[in-house]
Coordinates of C-alpha atoms in Angstrom, one line a residue:
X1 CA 16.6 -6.0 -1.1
X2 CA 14.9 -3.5 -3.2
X3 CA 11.5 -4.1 -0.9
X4 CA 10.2 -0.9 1.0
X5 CA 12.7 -1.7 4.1
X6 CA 11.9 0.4 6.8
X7 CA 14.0 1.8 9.7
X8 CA 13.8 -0.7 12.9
X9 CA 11.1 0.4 15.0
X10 CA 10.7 3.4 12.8
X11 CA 7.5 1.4 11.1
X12 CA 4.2 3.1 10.2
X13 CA 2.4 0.0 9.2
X14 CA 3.1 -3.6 10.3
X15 CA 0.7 -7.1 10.2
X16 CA -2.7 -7.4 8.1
X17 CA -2.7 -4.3 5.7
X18 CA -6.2 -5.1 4.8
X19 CA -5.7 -6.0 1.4
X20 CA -4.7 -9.6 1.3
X21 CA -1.1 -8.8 2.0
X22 CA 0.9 -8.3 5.4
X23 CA 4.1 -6.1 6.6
X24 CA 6.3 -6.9 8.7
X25 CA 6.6 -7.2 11.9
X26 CA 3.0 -9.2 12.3
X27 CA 2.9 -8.8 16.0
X28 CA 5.6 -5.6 17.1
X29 CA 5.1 -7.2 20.9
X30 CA 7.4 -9.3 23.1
X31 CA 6.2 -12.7 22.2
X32 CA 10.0 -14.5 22.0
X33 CA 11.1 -17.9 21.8
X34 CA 8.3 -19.1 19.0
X35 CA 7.0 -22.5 17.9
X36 CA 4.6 -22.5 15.7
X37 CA 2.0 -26.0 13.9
X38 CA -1.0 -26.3 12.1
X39 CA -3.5 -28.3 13.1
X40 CA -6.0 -28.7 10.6
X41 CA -7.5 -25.4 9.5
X42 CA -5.7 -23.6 12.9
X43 CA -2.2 -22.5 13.4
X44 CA -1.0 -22.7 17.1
X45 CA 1.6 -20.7 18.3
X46 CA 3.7 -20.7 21.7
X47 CA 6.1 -18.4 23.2
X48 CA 8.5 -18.5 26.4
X49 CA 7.1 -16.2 29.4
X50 CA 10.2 -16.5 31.8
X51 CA 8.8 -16.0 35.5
X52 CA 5.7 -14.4 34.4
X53 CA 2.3 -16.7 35.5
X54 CA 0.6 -18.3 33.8
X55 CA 3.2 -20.1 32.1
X56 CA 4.0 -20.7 28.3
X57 CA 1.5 -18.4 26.8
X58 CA -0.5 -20.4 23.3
X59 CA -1.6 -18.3 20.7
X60 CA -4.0 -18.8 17.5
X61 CA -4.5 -18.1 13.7
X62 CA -6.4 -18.9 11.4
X63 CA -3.7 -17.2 8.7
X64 CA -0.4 -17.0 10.2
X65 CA -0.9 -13.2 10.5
X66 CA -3.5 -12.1 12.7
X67 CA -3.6 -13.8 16.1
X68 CA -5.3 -14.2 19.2
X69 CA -4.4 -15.5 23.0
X70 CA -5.1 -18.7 23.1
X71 CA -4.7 -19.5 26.9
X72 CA -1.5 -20.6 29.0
X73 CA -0.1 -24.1 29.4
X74 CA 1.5 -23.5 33.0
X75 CA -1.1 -22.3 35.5
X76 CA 1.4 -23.2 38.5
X77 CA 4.8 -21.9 38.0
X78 CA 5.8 -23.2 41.9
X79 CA 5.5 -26.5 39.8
X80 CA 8.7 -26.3 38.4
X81 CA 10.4 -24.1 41.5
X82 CA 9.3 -22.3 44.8
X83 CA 11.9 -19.8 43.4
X84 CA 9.5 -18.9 41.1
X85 CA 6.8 -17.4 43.9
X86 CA 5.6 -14.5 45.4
X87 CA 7.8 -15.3 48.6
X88 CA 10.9 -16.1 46.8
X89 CA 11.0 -13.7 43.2
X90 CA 14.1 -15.3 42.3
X91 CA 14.1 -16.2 38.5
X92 CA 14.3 -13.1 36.8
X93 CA 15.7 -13.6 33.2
X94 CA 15.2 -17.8 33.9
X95 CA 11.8 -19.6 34.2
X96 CA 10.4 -20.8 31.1
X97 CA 12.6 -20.7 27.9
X98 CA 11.5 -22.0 24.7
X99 CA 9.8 -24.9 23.8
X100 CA 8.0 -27.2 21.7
X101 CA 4.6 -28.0 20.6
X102 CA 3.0 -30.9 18.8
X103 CA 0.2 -32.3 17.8
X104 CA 0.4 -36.3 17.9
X105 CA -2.4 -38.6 18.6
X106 CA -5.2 -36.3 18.8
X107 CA -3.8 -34.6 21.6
X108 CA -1.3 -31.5 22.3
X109 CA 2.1 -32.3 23.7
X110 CA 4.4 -29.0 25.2
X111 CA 8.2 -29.1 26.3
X112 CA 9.9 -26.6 27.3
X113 CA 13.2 -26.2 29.6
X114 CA 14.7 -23.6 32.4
X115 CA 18.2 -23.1 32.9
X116 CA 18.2 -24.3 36.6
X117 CA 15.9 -27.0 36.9
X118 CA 15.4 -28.7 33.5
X119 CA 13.0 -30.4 31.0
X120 CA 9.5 -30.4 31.9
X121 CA 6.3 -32.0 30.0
X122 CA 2.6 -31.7 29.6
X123 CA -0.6 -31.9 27.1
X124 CA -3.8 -31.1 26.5
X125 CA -6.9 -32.6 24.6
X126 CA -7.6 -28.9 23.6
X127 CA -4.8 -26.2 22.8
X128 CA -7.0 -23.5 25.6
X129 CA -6.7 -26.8 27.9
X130 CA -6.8 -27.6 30.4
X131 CA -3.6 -28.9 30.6
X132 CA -1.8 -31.5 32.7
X133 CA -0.2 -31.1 35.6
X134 CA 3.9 -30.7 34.6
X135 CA 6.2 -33.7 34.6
X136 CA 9.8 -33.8 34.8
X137 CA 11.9 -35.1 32.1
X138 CA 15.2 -34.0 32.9
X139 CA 16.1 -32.5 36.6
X140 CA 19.3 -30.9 35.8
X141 CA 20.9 -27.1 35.1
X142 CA 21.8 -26.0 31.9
X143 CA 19.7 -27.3 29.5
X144 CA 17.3 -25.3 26.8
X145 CA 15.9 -25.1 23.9
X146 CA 14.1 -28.9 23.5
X147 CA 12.0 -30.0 20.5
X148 CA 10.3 -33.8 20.0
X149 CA 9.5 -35.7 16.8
X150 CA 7.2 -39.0 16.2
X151 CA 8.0 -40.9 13.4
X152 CA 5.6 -43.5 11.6
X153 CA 5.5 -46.1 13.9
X154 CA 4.5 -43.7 17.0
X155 CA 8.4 -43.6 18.5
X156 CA 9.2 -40.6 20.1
X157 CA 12.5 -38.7 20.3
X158 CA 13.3 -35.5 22.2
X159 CA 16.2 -33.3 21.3
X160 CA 17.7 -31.0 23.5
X161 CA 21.2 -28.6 24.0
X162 CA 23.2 -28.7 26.7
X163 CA 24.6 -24.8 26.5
X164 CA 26.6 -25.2 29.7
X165 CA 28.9 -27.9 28.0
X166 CA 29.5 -26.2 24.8
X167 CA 25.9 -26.1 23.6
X168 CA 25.8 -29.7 22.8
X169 CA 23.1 -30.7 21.0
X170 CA 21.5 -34.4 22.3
X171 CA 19.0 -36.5 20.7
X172 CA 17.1 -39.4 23.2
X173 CA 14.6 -41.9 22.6
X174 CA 11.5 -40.8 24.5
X175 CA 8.6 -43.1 25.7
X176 CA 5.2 -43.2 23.2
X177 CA 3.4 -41.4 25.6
X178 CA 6.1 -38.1 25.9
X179 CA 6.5 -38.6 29.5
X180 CA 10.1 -39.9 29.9
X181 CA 13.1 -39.8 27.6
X182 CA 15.9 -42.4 28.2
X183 CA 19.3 -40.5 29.2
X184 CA 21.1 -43.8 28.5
X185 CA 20.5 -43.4 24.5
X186 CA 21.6 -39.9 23.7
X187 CA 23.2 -39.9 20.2
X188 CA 25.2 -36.5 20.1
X189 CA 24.0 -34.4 16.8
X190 CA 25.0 -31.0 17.2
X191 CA 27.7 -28.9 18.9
X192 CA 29.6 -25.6 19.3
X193 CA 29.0 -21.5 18.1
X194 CA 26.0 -20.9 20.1
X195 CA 24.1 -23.6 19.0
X196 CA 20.4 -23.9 19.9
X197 CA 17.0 -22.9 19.0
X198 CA 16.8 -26.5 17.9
X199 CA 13.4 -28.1 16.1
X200 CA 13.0 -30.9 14.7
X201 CA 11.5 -31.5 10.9
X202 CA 10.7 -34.2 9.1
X203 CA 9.8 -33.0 5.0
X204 CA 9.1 -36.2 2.3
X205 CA 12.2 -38.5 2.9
X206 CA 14.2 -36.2 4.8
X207 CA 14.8 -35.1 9.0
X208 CA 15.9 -31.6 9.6
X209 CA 17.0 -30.3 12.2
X210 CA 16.7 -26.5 12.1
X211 CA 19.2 -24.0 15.0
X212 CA 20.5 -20.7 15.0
X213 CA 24.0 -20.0 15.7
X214 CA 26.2 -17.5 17.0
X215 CA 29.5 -16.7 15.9
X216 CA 31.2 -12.5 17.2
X217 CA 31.8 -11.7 14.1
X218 CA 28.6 -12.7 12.0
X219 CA 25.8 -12.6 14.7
X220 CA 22.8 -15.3 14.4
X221 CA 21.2 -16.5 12.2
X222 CA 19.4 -19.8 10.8
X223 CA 20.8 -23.5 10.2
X224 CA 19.8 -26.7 9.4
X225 CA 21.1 -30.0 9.5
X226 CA 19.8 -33.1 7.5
X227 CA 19.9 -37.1 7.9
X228 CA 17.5 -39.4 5.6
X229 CA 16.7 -40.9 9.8
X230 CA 15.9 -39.4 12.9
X231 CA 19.1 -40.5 14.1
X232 CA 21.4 -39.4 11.9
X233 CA 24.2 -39.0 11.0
X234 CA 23.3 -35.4 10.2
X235 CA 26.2 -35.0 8.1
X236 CA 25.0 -32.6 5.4
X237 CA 24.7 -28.9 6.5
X238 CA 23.6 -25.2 5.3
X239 CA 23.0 -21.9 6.2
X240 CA 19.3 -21.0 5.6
X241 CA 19.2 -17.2 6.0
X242 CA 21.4 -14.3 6.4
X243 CA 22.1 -12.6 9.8
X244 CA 19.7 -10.0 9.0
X245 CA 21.3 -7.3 11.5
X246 CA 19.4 -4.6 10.6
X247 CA 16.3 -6.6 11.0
X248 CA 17.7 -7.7 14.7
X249 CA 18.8 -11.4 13.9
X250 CA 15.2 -13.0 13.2
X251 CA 16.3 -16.6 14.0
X252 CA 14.1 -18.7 16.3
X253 CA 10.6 -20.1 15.6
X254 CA 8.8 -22.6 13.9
X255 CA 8.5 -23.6 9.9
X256 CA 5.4 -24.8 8.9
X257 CA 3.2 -26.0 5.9
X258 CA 0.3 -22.9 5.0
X259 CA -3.3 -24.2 4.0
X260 CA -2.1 -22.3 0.3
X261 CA 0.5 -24.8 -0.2
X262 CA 3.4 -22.6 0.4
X263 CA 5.9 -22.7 3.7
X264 CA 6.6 -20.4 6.2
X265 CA 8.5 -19.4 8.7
X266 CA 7.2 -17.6 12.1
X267 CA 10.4 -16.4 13.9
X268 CA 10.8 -13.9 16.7
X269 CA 14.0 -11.0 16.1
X270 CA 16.5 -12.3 18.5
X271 CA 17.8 -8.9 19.4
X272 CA 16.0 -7.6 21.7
X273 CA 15.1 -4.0 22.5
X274 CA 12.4 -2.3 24.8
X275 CA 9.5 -3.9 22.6
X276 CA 10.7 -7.2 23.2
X277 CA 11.1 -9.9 20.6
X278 CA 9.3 -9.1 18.0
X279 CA 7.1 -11.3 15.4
X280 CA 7.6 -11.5 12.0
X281 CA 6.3 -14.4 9.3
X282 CA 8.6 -14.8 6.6
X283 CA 8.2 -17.4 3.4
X284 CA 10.0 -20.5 3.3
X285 CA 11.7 -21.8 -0.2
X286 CA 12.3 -25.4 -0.8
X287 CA 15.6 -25.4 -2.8
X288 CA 17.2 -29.0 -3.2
X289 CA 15.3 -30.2 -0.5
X290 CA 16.8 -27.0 1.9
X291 CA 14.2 -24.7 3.5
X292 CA 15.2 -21.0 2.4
X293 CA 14.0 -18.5 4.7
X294 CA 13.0 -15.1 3.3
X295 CA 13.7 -13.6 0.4
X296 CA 16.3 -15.6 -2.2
X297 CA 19.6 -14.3 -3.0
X298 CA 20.6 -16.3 -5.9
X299 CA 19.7 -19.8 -5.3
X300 CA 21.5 -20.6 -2.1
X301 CA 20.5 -18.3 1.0
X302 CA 17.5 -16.0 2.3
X303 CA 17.3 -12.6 4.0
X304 CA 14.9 -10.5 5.4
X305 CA 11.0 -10.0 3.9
X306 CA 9.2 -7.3 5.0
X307 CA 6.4 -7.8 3.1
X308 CA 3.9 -10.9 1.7
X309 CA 0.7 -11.9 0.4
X310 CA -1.4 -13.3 3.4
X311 CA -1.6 -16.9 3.2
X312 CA -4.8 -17.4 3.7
X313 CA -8.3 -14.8 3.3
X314 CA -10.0 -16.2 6.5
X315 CA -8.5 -13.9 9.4
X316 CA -11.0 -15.2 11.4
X317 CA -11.4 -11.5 13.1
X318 CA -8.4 -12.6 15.7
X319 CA -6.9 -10.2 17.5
X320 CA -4.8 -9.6 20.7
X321 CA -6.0 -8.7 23.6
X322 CA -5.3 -5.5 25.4
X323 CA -8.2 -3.7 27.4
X324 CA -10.2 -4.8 30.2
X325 CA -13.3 -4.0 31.8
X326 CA -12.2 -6.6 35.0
X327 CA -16.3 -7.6 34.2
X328 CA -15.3 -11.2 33.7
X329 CA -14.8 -14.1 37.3
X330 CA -10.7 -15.0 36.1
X331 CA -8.1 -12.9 35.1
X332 CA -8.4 -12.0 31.1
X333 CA -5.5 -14.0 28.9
X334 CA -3.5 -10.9 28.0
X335 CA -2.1 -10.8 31.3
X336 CA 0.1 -12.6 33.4
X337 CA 1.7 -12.0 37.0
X338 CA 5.1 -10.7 37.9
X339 CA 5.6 -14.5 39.2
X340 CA 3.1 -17.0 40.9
X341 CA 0.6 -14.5 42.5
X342 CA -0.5 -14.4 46.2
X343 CA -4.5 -16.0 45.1
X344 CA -5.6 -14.8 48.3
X345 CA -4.5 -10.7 47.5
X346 CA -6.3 -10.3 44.8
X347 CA -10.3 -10.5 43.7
X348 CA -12.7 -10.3 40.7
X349 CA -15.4 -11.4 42.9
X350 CA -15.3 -8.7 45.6
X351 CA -16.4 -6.0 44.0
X352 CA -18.6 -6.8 40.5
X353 CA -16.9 -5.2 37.7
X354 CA -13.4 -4.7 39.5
X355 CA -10.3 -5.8 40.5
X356 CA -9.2 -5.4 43.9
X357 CA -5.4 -5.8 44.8
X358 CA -4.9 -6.3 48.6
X359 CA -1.8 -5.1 49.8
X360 CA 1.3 -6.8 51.3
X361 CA 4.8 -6.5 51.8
X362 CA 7.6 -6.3 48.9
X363 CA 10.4 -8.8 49.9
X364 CA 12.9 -5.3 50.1
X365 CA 10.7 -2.5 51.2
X366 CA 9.6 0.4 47.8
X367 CA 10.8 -2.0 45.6
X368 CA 8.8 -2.6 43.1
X369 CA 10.4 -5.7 41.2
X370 CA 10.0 -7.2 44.6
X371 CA 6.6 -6.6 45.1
X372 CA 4.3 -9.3 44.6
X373 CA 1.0 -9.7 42.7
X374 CA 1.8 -6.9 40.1
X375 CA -0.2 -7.6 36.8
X376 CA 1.2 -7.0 33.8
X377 CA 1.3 -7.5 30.1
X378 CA 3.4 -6.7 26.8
X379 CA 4.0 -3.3 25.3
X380 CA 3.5 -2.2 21.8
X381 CA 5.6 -0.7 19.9
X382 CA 2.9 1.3 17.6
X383 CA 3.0 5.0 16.3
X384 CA 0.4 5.5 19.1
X385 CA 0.0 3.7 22.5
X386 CA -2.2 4.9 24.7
X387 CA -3.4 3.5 28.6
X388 CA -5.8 4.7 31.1
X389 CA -6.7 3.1 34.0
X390 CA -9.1 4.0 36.9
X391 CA -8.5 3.4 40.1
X392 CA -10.7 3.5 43.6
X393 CA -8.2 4.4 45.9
X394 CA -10.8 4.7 49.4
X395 CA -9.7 1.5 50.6
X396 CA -5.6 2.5 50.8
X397 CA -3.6 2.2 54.4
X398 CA -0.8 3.9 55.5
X399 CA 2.8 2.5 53.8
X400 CA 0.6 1.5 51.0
X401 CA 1.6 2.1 47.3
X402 CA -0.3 1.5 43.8
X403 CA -0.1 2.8 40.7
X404 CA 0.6 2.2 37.1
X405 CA 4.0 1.2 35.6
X406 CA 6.2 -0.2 33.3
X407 CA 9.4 -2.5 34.5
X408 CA 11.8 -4.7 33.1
X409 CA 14.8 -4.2 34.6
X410 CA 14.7 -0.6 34.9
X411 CA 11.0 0.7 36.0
X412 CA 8.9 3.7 36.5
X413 CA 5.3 4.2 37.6
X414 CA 2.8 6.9 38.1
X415 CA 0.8 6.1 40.9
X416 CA -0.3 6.9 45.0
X417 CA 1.3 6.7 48.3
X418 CA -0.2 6.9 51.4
X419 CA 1.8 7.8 55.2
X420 CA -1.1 8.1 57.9
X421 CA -4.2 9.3 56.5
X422 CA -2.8 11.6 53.8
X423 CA -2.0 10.7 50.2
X424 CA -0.2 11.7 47.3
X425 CA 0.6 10.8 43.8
X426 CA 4.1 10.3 43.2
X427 CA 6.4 9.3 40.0
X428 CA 8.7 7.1 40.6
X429 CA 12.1 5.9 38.6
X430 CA 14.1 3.4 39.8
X431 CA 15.8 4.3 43.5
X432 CA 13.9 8.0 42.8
X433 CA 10.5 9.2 43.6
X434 CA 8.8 12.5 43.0
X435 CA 6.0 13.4 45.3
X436 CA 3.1 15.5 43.3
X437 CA 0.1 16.4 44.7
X438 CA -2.1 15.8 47.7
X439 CA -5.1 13.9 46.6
X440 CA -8.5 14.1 48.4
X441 CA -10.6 12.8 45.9
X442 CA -11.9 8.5 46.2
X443 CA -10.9 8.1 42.3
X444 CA -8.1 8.7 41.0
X445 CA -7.3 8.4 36.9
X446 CA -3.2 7.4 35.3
X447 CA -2.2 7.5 32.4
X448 CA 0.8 6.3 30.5
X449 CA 1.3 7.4 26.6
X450 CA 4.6 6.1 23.9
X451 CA 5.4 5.9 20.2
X452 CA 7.4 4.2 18.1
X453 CA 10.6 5.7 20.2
X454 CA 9.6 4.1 23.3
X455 CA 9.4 7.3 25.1
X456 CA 6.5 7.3 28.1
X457 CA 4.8 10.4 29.6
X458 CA 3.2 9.7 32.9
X459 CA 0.1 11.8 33.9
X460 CA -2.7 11.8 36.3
X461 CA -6.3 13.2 36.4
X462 CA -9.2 13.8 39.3
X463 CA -11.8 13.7 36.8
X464 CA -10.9 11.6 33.4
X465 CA -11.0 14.3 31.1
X466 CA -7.8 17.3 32.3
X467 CA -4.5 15.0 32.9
X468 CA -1.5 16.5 34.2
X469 CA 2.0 15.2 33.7
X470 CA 4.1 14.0 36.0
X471 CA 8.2 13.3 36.0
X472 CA 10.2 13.7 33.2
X473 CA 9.9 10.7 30.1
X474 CA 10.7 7.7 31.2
X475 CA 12.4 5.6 27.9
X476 CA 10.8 2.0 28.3
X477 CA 13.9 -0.5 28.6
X478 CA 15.3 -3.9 28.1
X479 CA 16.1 -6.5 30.9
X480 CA 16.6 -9.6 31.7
X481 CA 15.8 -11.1 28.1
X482 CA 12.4 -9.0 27.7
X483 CA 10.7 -5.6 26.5
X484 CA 8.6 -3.5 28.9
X485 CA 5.9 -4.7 30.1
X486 CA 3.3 -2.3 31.8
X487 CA 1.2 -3.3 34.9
X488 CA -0.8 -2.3 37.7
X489 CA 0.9 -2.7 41.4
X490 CA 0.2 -2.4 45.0
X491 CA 2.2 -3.2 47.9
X492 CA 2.7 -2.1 51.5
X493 CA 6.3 -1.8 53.1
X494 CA 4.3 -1.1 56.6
X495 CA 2.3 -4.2 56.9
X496 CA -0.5 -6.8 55.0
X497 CA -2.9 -4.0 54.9
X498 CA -5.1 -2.2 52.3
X499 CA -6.4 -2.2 48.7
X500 CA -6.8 -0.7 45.6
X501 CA -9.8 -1.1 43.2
X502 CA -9.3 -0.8 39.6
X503 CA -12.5 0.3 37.3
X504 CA -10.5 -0.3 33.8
X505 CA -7.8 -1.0 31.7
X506 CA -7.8 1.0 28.6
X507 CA -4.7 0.1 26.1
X508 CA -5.5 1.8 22.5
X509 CA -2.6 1.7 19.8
X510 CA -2.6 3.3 16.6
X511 CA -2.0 0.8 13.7

């Protein structure tokens, strides 16, 4: 308690401090719904990406600190749902929740669930993939939060809540190869207060299975359950951590065993706020066989850490991904599409060296969270945040917007309209738009620039070097379980006509 606690989101330094020790939060960007294993030398990390695609986003560390994009598990989200496409846009807040990854047999296994449609399944040989196509495992709403175990003899389980009975907790014998679970054989282990966030842990001689709960008056925070076998009874039960409210809840993610012999715990703050869900790693105590999280009160319970010694020296140079020169044949891993994109709308091939987004029609006309194929990736919430992008605007129609913005459930943009043969950049705000200046120019430059408040300037420039700003702040928002994300958009409420060429991507942060 007597650590150097800073004010949330009021942080000057956070992750690798470059001196063998780390602060808290290791990655202040949306990456919710953790897991976390250690395969070998090589920590693997996954978090939930809701209707975003690709799917189920896999990240990697070589110290539990610094991290890089991995690749995606789910290249297809219409796999699970055509709600999920371009035509339909009809998932926000749903897709893919949390899951869980393993590593059993050589080979990477990857459940997750969505509130409407269910369990699904796949694996890998290699964490970057390729990964199988999806299989069902359970084809019914209100289900999340799913973790499998093997034990010795290669027997599977799979554990799963269902939160629209009363977050009842299930565990099911699963078939050795993870691609079927047996409804008939569900063993009830866990039930009531919000339950979920479930994984399961087997330690020496003992099974855990480690939730968060909910209760109004206390907020979440981490559990565990224990049973000398898998299936139960789990009759012994403890609080692990404290709610931590002033650290926003951190409460879901995975506990694992670092190469310097010690335990952690990589957990995501489950209140969220315009960055997102945030990343912290916090140390793990084993106290009469209980996993502690954080620092130890006494003997019995952890709270927050904001600080730690780096559990291992080799960072391996990984970091995340922000800019992008659009030099590269595929879409770069930082970013994933508002939905399954439209594959035919968009090109790296066209045009060496930059992306072209075709236009087409938004599903409600100059709406932008109906507009298909609009890029995007997470925010930062940094002292500094800085992103420039360039744009080749000669190929625009009439009824044709594009621009640069930031959505979640509220939005704004900076970008250009075009009615006939004239153009103009325009700020828009939800329902509002601003019309700015005529533009007569073939490039066109937009910026966005926030701090740790969250606070976004819009401007524009003709020649990359004088901007001028545009619309009053916009203050980046939560929605629909995420943090802002910014992108680049372009749609036409006229007809499937024009394009926009983007040059670069620039995202600098202060650190």
């Amino acid at each position: 308690m007597a650590q150097n606690q800073p004010q949330w989101g009021a942080w000057e330094h956070w992750g690798d401090q470059k001196n063998g020790t780390y602060r808290n939060p290791i990655i202040p960007s949306d990456y919710s719904d953790l897991d976390c294993i250690r395969v070998g030398e090589t920590y693997y990390a996954i978090s939930s990406t809701f209707q975003f695609s690709p799917g189920m986003i896999i990240l990697e560390s070589k110290d539990l600190v610094n991290w890089k994009i991995c690749g995606h598990a789910v290249s297809d989200l219409t796999q699970i749902s055509d709600e999920l496409s371009w035509q339909k846009m009809n998932r926000y807040g749903k897709g893919i929740w949390a899951g869980s990854l393993r590593h059993h047999n050589n080979r990477f296994y990857l459940y997750f669930g969505t509130p409407d449609e269910g369990y699904f399944m796949t694996s890998a040989a290699k964490a970057e993939g390729p990964w199988e196509p999806l299989t069902p495992l359970l084809k019914q709403p209100g289900w999340d939060d799913c973790s499998v175990i093997w034990d010795e003899q290669g027997k599977g389980y799979f554990i799963g809540t269902h939160f629209a009975d009363g977050y009842k907790t299930y565990l099911f014998n699963m078939s050795a190869d993870g691609k079927s679970i047996d409804r008939q054989s569900a063993i009830l282990v866990n039930a009531g207060s919000g339950r979920e966030a479930s994984k399961l842990l087997k330690v020496k001689d003992w099974y855990y299975l480690i939730f968060s709960e909910h209760k109004p008056d206390k907020g979440r925070y981490v559990m565990a359950k224990r049973s000398r076998t898998i299936t139960g009874p789990y009759a012994e039960e403890k609080q692990l951590a404290l709610t931590s409210q002033e650290a926003m809840e951190p409460n879901q993610g995975g506990i694992i065993p670092g190469k310097d012999g010690k335990w952690y715990f990589l957990t995501h703050h489950g209140t969220g706020d315009w960055s997102g869900r945030i990343v912290s790693l916090l140390p793990v105590t084993w106290i009469n066989d209980w996993p502690i999280i954080g620092t130890v009160l006494g003997d019995s319970i952890g709270t927050m850490t904001w600080e730690g010694k780096i559990p291992s020296a080799n960072a391996g140079g990984y970091s995340l991904a922000r800019s992008d020169e659009f030099n590269t044949p595929v879409i770069a891993q930082q970013w994933e599409w508002n939905y399954q994109p439209r594959s035919e709308k968009y090109s790296l091939r066209e045009r060496k060296g930059w992306l072209r987004l075709e236009a087409f029609k938004p599903l409600k006309n100059n709406e932008l969270l109906t507009a298909g194929n609009t890029l995007t990736q997470r925010c930062f919430r940094t002292r500094s945040n800085e992103v420039i992008v360039k744009l080749d605007i000669t190929r625009m129609a009439n009824g044709q917007r594009s621009g640069l913005c930031h959505f979640s459930q509220q939005q704004a943009a900076i970008g250009i309209a075009q009615e006939g043969s004239t153009r103009w950049i325009e700020y828009r705000k939800n329902g509002t738009v601003i019309k700015g200046d005529t533009l007569t120019g073939s490039s066109i430059w937009l910026r966005s620039v926030w701090g740790l408040d969250g606070k976004s300037t819009f401007s524009y420039s003709m020649d990359g070097k004088k901007y001028t700003s545009l619309g009053e702040p916009y203050t980046l928002a939560w929605g629909y379980y995420r943090g802002d994300r910014i992108g680049l958009y372009s749609f036409n409420n006229e007809a499937e006509k024009g394009s926009v060429d983007i040059d670069y991507f620039h995202y600098t942060i202060e650190k």
